[in-house]
PDB file of C-alpha atoms and ligand atoms in Angstrom:
ATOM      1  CA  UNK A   1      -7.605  16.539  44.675  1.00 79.00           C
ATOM      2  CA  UNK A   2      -8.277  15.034  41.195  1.00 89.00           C
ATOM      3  CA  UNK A   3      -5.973  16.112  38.521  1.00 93.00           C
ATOM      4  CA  UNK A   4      -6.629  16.320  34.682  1.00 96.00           C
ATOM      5  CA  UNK A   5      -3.958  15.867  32.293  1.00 97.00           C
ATOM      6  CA  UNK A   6      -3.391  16.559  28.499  1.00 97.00           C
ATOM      7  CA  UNK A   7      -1.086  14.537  27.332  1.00 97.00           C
ATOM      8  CA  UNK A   8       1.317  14.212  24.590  1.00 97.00           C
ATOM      9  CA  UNK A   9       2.003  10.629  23.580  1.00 97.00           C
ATOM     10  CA  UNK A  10       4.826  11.202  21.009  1.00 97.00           C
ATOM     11  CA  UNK A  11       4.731  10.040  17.606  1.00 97.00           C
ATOM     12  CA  UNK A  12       4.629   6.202  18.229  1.00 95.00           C
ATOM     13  CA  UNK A  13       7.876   4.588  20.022  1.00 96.00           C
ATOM     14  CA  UNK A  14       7.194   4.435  23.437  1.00 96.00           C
ATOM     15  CA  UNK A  15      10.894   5.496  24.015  1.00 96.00           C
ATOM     16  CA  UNK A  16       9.802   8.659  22.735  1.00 97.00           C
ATOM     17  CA  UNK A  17       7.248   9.574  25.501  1.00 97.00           C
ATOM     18  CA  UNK A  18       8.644  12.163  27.986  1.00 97.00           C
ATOM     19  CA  UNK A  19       9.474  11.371  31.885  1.00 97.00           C
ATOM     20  CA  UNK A  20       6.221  13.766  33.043  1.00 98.00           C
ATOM     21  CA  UNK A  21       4.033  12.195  30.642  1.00 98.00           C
ATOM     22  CA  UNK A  22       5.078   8.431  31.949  1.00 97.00           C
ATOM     23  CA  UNK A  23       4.650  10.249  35.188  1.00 97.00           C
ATOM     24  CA  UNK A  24       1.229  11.685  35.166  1.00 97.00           C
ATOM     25  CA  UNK A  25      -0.217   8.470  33.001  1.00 97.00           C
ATOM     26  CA  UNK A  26       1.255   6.578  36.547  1.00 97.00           C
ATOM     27  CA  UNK A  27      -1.042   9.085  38.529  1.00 97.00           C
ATOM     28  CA  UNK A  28      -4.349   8.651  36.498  1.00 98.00           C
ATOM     29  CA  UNK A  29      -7.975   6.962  37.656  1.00 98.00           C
ATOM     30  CA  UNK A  30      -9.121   7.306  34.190  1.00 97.00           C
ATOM     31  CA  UNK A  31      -7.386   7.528  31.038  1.00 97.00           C
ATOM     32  CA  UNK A  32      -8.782   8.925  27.860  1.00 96.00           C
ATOM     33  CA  UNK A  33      -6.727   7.424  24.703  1.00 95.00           C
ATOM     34  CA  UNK A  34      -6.950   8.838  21.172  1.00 91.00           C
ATOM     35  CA  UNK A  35      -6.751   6.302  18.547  1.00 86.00           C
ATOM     36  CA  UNK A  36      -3.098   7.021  17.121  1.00 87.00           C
ATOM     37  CA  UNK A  37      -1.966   7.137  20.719  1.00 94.00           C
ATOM     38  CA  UNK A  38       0.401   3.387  20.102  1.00 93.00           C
ATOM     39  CA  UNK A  39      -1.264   1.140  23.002  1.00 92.00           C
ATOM     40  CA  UNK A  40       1.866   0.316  23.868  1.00 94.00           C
ATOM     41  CA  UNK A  41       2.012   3.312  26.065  1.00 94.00           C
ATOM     42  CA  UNK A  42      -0.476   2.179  28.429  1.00 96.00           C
ATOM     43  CA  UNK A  43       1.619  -0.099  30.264  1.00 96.00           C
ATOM     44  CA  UNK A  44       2.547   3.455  32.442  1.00 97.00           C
ATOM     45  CA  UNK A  45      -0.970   3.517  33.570  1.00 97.00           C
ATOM     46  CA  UNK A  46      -2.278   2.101  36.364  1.00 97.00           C
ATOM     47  CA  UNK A  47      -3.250  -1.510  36.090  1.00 97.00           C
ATOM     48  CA  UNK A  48      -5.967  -0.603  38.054  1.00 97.00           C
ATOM     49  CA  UNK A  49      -7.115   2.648  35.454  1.00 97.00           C
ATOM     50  CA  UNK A  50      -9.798   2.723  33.894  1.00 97.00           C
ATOM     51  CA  UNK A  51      -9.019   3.114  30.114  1.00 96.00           C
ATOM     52  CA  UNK A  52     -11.211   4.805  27.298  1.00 94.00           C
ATOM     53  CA  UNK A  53     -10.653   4.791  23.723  1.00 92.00           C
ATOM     54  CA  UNK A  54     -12.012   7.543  22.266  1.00 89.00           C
ATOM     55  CA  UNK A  55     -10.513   8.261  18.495  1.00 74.00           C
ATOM     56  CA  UNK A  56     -11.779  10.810  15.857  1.00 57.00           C
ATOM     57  CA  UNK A  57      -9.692  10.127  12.931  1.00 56.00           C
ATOM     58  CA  UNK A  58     -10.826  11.772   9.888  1.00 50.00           C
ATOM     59  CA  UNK A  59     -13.493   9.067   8.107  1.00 48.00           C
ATOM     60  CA  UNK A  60     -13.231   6.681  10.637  1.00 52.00           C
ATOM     61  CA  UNK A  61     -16.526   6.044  13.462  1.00 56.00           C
ATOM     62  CA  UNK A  62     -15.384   8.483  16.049  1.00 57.00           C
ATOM     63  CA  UNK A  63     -16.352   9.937  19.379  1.00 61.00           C
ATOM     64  CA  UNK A  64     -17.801  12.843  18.818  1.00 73.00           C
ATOM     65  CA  UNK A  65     -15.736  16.035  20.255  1.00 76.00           C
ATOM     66  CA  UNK A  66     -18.049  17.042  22.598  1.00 80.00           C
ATOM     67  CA  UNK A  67     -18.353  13.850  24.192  1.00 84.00           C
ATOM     68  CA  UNK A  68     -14.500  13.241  24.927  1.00 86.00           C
ATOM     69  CA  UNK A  69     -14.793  17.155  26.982  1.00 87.00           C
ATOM     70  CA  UNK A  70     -18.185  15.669  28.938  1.00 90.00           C
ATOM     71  CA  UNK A  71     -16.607  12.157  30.129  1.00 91.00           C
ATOM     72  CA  UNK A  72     -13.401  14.156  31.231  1.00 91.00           C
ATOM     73  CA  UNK A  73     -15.591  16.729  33.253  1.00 91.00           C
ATOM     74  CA  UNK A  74     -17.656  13.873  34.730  1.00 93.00           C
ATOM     75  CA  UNK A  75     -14.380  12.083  35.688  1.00 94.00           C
ATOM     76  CA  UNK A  76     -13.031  15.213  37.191  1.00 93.00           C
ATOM     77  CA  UNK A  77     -16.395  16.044  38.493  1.00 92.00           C
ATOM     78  CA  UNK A  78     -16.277  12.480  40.590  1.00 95.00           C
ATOM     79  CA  UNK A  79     -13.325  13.052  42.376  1.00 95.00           C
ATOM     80  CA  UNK A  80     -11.128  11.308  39.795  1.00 96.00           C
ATOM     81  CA  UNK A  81      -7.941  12.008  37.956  1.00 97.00           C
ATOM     82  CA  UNK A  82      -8.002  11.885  34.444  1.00 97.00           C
ATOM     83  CA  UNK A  83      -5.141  11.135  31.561  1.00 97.00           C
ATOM     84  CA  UNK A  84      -6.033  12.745  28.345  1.00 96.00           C
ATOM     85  CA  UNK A  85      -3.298  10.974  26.185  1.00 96.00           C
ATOM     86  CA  UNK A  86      -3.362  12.432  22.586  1.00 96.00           C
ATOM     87  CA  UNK A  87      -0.625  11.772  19.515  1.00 96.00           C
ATOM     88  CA  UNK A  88       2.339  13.639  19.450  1.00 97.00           C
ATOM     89  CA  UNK A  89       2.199  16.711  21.178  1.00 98.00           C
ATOM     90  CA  UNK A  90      -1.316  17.468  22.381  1.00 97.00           C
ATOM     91  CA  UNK A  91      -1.287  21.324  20.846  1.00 97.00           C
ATOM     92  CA  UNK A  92      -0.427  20.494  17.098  1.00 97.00           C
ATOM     93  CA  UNK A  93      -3.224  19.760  15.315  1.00 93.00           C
ATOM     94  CA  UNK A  94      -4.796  17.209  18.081  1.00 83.00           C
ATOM     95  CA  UNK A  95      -7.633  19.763  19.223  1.00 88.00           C
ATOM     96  CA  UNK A  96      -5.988  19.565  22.481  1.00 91.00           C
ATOM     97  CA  UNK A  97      -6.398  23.815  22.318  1.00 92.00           C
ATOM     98  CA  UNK A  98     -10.250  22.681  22.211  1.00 90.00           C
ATOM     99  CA  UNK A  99     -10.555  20.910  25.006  1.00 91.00           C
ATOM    100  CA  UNK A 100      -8.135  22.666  27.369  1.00 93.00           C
ATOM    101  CA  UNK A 101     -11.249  25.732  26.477  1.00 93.00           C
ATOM    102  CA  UNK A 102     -14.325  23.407  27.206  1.00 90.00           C
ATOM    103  CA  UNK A 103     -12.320  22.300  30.433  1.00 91.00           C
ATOM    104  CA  UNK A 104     -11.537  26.338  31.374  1.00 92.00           C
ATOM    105  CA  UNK A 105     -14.969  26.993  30.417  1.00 92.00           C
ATOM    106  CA  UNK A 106     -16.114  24.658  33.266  1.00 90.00           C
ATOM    107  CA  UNK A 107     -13.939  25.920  35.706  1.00 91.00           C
ATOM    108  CA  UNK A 108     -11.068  22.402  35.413  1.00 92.00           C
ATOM    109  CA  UNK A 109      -7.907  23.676  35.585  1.00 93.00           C
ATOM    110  CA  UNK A 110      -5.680  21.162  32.630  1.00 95.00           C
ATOM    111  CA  UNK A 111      -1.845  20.528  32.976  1.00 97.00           C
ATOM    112  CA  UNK A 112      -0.500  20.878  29.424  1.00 98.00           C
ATOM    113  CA  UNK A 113       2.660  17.681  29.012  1.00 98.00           C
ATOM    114  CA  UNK A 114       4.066  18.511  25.858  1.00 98.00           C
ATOM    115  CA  UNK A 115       4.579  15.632  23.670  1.00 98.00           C
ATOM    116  CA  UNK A 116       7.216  15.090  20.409  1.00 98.00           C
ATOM    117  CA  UNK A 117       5.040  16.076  17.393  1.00 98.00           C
ATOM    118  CA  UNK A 118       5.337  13.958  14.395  1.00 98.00           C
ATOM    119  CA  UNK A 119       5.730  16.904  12.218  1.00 98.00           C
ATOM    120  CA  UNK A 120       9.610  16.619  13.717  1.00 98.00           C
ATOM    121  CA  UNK A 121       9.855  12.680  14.846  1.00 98.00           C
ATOM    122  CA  UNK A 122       8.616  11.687  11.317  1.00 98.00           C
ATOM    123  CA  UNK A 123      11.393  13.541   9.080  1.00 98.00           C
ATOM    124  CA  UNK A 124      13.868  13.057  11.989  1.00 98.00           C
ATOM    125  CA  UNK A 125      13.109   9.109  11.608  1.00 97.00           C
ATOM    126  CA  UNK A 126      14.287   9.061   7.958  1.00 97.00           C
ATOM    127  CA  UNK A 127      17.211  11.184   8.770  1.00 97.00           C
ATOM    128  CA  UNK A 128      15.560  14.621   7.425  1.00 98.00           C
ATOM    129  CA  UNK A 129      16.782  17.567   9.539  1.00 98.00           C
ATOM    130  CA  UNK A 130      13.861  19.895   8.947  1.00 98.00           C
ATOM    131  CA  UNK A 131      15.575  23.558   9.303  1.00 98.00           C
ATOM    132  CA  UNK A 132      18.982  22.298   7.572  1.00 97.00           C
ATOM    133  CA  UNK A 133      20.058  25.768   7.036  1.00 96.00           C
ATOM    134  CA  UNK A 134      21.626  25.016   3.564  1.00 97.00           C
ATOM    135  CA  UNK A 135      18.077  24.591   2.500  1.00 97.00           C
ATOM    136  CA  UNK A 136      15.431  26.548   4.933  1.00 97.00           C
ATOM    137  CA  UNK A 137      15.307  29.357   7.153  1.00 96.00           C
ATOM    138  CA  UNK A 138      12.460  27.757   8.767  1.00 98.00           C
ATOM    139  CA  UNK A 139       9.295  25.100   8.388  1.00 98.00           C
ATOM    140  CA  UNK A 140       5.937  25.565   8.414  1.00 98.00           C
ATOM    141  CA  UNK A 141       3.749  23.107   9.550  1.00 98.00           C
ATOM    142  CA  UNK A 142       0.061  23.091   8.087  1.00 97.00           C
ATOM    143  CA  UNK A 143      -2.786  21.331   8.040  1.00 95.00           C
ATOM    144  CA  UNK A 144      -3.864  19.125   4.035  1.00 94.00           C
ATOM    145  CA  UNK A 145      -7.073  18.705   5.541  1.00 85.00           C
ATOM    146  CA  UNK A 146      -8.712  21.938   5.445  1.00 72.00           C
ATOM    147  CA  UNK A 147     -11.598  22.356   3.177  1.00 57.00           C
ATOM    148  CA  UNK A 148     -13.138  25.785   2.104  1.00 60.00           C
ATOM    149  CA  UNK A 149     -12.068  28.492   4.573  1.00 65.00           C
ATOM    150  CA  UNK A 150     -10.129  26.404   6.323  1.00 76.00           C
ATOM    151  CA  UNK A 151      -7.678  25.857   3.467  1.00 87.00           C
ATOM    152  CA  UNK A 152      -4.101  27.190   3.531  1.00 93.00           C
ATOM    153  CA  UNK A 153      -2.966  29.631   1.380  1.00 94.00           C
ATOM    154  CA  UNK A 154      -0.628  27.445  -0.565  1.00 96.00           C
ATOM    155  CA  UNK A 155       0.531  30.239  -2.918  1.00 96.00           C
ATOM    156  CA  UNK A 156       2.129  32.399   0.398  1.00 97.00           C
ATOM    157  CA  UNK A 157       3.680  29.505   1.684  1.00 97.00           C
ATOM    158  CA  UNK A 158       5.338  28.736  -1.546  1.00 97.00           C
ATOM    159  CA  UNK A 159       6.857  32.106  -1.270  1.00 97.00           C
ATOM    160  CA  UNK A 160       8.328  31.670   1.803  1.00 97.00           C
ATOM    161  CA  UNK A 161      10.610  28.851   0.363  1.00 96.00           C
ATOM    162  CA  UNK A 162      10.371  27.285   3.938  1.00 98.00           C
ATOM    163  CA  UNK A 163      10.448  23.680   4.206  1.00 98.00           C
ATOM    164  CA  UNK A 164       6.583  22.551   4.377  1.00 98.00           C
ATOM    165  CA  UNK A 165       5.375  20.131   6.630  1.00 98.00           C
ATOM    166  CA  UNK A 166       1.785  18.239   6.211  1.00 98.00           C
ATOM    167  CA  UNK A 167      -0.114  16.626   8.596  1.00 97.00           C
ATOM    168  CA  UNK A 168      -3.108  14.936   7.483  1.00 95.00           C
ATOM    169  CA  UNK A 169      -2.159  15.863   3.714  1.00 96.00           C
ATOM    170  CA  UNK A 170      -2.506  12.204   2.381  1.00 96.00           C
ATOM    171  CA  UNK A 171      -6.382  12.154   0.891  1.00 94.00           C
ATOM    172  CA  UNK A 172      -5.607  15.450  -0.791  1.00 95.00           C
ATOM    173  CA  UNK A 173      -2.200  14.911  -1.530  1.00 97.00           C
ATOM    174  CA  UNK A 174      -2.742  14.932  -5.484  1.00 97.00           C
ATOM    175  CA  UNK A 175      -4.491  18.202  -5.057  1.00 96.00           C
ATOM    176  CA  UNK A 176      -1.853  19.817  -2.834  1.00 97.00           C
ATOM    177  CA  UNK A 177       0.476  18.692  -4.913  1.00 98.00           C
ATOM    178  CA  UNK A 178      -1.046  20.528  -7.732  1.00 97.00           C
ATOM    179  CA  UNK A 179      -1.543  23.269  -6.032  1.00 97.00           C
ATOM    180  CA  UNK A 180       1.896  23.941  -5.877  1.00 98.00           C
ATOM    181  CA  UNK A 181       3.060  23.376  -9.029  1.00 98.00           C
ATOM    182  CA  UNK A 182       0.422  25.847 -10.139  1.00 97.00           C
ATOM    183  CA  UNK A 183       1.690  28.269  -7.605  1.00 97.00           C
ATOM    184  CA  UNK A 184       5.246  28.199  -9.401  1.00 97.00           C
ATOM    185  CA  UNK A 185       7.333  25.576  -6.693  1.00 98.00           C
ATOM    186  CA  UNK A 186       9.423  23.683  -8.690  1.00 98.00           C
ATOM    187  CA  UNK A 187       8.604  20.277 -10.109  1.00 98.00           C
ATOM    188  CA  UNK A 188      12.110  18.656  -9.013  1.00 98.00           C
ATOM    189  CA  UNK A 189      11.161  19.954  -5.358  1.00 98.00           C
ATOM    190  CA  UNK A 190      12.352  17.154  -3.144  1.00 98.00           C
ATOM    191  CA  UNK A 191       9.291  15.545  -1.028  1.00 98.00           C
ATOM    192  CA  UNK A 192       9.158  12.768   1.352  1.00 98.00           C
ATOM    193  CA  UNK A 193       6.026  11.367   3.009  1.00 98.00           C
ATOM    194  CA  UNK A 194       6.734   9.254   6.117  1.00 98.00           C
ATOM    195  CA  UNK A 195       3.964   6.794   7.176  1.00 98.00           C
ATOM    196  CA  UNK A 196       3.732   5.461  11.106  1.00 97.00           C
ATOM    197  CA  UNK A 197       6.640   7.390  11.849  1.00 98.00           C
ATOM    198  CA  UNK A 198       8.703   5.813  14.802  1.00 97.00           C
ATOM    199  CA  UNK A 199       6.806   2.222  14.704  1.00 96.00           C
ATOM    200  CA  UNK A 200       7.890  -1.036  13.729  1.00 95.00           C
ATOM    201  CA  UNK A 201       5.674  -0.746  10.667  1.00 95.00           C
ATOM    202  CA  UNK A 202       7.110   2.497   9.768  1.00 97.00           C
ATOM    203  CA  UNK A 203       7.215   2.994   5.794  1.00 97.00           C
ATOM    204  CA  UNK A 204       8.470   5.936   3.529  1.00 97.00           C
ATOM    205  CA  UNK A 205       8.136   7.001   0.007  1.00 97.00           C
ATOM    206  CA  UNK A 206      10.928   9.668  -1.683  1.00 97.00           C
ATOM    207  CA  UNK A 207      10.519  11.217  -4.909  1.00 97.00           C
ATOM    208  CA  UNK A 208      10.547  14.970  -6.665  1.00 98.00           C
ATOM    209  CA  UNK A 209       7.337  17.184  -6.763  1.00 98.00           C
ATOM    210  CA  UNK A 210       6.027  16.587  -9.999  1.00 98.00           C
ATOM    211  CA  UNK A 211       6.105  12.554  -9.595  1.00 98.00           C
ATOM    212  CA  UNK A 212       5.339  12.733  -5.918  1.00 98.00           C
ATOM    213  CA  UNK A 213       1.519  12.019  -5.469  1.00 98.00           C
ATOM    214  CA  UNK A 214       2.223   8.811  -8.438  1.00 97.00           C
ATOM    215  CA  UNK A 215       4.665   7.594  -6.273  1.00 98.00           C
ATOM    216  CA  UNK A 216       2.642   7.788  -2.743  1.00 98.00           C
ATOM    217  CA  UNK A 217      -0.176   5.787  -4.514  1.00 97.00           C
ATOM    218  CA  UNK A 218       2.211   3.640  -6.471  1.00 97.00           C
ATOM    219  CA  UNK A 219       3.472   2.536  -3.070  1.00 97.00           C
ATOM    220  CA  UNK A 220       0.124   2.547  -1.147  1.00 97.00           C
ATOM    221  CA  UNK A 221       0.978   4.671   1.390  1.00 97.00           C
ATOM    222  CA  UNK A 222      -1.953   5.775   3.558  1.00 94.00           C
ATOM    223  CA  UNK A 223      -2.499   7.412   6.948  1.00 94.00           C
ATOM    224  CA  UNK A 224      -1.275   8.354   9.514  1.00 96.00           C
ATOM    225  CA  UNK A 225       1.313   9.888   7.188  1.00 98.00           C
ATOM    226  CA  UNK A 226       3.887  12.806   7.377  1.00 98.00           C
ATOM    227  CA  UNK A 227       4.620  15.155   3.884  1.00 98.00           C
ATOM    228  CA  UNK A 228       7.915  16.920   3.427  1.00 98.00           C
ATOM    229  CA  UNK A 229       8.113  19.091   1.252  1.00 98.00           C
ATOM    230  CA  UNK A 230      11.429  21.403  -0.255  1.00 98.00           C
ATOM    231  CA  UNK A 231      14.999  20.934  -0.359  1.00 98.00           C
ATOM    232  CA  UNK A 232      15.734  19.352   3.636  1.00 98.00           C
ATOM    233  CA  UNK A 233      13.874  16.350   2.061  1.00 98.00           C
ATOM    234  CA  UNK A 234      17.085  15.763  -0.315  1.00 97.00           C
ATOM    235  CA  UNK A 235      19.242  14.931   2.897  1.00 97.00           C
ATOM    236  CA  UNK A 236      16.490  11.752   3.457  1.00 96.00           C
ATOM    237  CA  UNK A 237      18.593   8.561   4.216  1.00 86.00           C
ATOM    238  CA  UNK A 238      18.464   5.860   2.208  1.00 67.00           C
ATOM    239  CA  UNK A 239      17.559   3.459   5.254  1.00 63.00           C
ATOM    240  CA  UNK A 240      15.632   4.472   7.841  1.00 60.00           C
ATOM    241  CA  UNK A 241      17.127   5.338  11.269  1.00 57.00           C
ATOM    242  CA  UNK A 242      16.293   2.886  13.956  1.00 52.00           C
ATOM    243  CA  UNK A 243      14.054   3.891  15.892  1.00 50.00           C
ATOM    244  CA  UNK A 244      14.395   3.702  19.639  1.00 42.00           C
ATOM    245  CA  UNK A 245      12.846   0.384  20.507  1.00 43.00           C
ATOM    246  CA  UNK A 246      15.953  -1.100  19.044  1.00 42.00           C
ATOM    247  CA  UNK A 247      17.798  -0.497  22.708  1.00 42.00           C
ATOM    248  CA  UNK A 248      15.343  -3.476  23.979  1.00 42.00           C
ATOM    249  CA  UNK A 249      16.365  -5.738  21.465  1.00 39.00           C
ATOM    250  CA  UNK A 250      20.082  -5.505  21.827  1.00 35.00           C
TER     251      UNK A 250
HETATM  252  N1  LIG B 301      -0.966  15.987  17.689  1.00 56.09           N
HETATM  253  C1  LIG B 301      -0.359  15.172  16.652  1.00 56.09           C
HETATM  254  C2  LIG B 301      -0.974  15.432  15.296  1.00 56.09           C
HETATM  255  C3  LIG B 301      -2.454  15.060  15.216  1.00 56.09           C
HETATM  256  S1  LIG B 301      -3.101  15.268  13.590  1.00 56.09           S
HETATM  257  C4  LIG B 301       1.150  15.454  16.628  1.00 56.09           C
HETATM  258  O1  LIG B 301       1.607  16.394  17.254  1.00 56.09           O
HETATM  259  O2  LIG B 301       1.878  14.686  15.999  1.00 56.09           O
HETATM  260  C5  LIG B 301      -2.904  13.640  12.929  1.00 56.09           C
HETATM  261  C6  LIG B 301      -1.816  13.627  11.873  1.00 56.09           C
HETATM  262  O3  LIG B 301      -0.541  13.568  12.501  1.00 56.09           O
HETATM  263  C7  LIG B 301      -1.845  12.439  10.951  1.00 56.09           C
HETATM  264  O4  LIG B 301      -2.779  12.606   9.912  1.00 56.09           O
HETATM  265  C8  LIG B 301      -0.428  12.447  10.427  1.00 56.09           C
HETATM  266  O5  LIG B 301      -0.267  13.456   9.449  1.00 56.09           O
HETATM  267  C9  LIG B 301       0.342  12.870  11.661  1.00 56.09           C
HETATM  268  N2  LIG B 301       0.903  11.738  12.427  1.00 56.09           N
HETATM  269  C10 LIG B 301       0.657  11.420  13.700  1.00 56.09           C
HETATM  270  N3  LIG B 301       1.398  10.351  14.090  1.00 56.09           N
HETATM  271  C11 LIG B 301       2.142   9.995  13.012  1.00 56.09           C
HETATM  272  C12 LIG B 301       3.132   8.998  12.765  1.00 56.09           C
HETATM  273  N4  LIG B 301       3.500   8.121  13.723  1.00 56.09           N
HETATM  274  N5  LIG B 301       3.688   8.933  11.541  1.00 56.09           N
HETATM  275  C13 LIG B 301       3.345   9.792  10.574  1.00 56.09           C
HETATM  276  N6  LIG B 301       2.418  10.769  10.746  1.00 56.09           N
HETATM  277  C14 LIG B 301       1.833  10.876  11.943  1.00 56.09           C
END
């Protein structure tokens, strides 16, 4: 019986990737690969597997949506198992919830392997503890890339003084940032954005509210990127934890 997976690939360290995921990538005839998935994870797959890149990120050539659902129904169709390996974990903002609909819709059941989202790995990786209870009862994590409807309502979330946490926030970072300030947070807010989170090329930026967006561009920081935002970003270590692929090169 062919199988289809969706699977989280964690934020970037292949350390990071859970046993079931490593397990069901071993299992897989085909194996669908998003493009901040780090390659590196491939070497659970089957060197016999046939492997797909299909990214989408946001202004980058793409596959369209609707294409990644019909190759993973044709796989499935054919008698084959297929991987759907996606950053992170697969229902945070990856449109994983999308596909596991199209793939309902045409009567595929999908096993769900939960993956480390980088809304958590990121922070984590600079030492930022995102529900430090001397500074939040909680975190939100939202979406900076919304556009018309689709944009958060950056005013409530400022009233919930919970620590806010941005995926794909970096294009519209000087706007968000602005958006806040307008909406009363204060200006020495602590903020942190975290840039390939987890990877050897993993690069950070600290600074307070009001200089925060000046000191992203200052430093070129870029995507994929992680934003903190509110007091748990004070606790930020100066030096970056190591991240897990330092156990290999002991
Ligand atoms: N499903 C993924 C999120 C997909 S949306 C997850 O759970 O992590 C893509 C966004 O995730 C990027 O724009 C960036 O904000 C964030 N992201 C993913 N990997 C990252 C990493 N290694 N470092 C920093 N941010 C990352």
């Amino acid at each position: 019986m062919s199988r289809a997976w969706l699977i989280g690939a964690g934020p970037g360290d292949v350390e990071l990737m859970t046993l079931k995921a490593t397990r069901a990538l071993a299992q897989a005839d085909v194996v669908l690969v998003d493009d901040l998935v780090n390659p590196e994870v491939l070497q659970f797959a089957r060197t016999d597997a046939r492997v797909v890149h299909v990214g989408k990120r946001g202004g980058h050539p793409s596959t369209p949506q609707a294409g990644i659902v019909a190759q993973m129904l044709e796989h499935v169709q054919a008698g084959r198992s297929v991987a759907r390996l996606k950053g992170g974990d697969p229902f945070v903002f990856g449109r994983g919830g999308e596909e596991q609909q199209a793939l309902h819709a045409a009567g595929i059941e999908v096993e769900i392997v939960n993956g480390i989202t980088a809304g958590i790995a990121a922070p984590a990786a600079i030492g930022i503890p995102v529900t430090h209870r001397d500074h939040a009862q909680g975190v939100v994590f939202v979406t900076g890339h919304g556009a018309g409807n689709a944009e958060p309502d950056w005013a409530a979330l400022v009233a919930t003084r919970m620590t806010l946490v941005i995926y794909m926030g970096m294009r519209r970072l000087n706007d968000i940032v602005g958006t806040l300030l307008a909406a009363g947070m204060s200006a020495d807010t602590p903020c942190a954005a975290i840039e390939s989170a987890t990877r050897p090329e993993q690069r950070h930026v600290l600074a307070q509210l009001g200089g925060f967006a000046d000191a992203v561009t200052h430093a070129g920081l870029g995507s994929p990127a992680i934003v903190v935002i509110g007091g748990v970003a004070s606790l930020a270590l100066e030096r970056a934890v190591a991240h897990a692929n330092a156990v290999d090169a002991q």
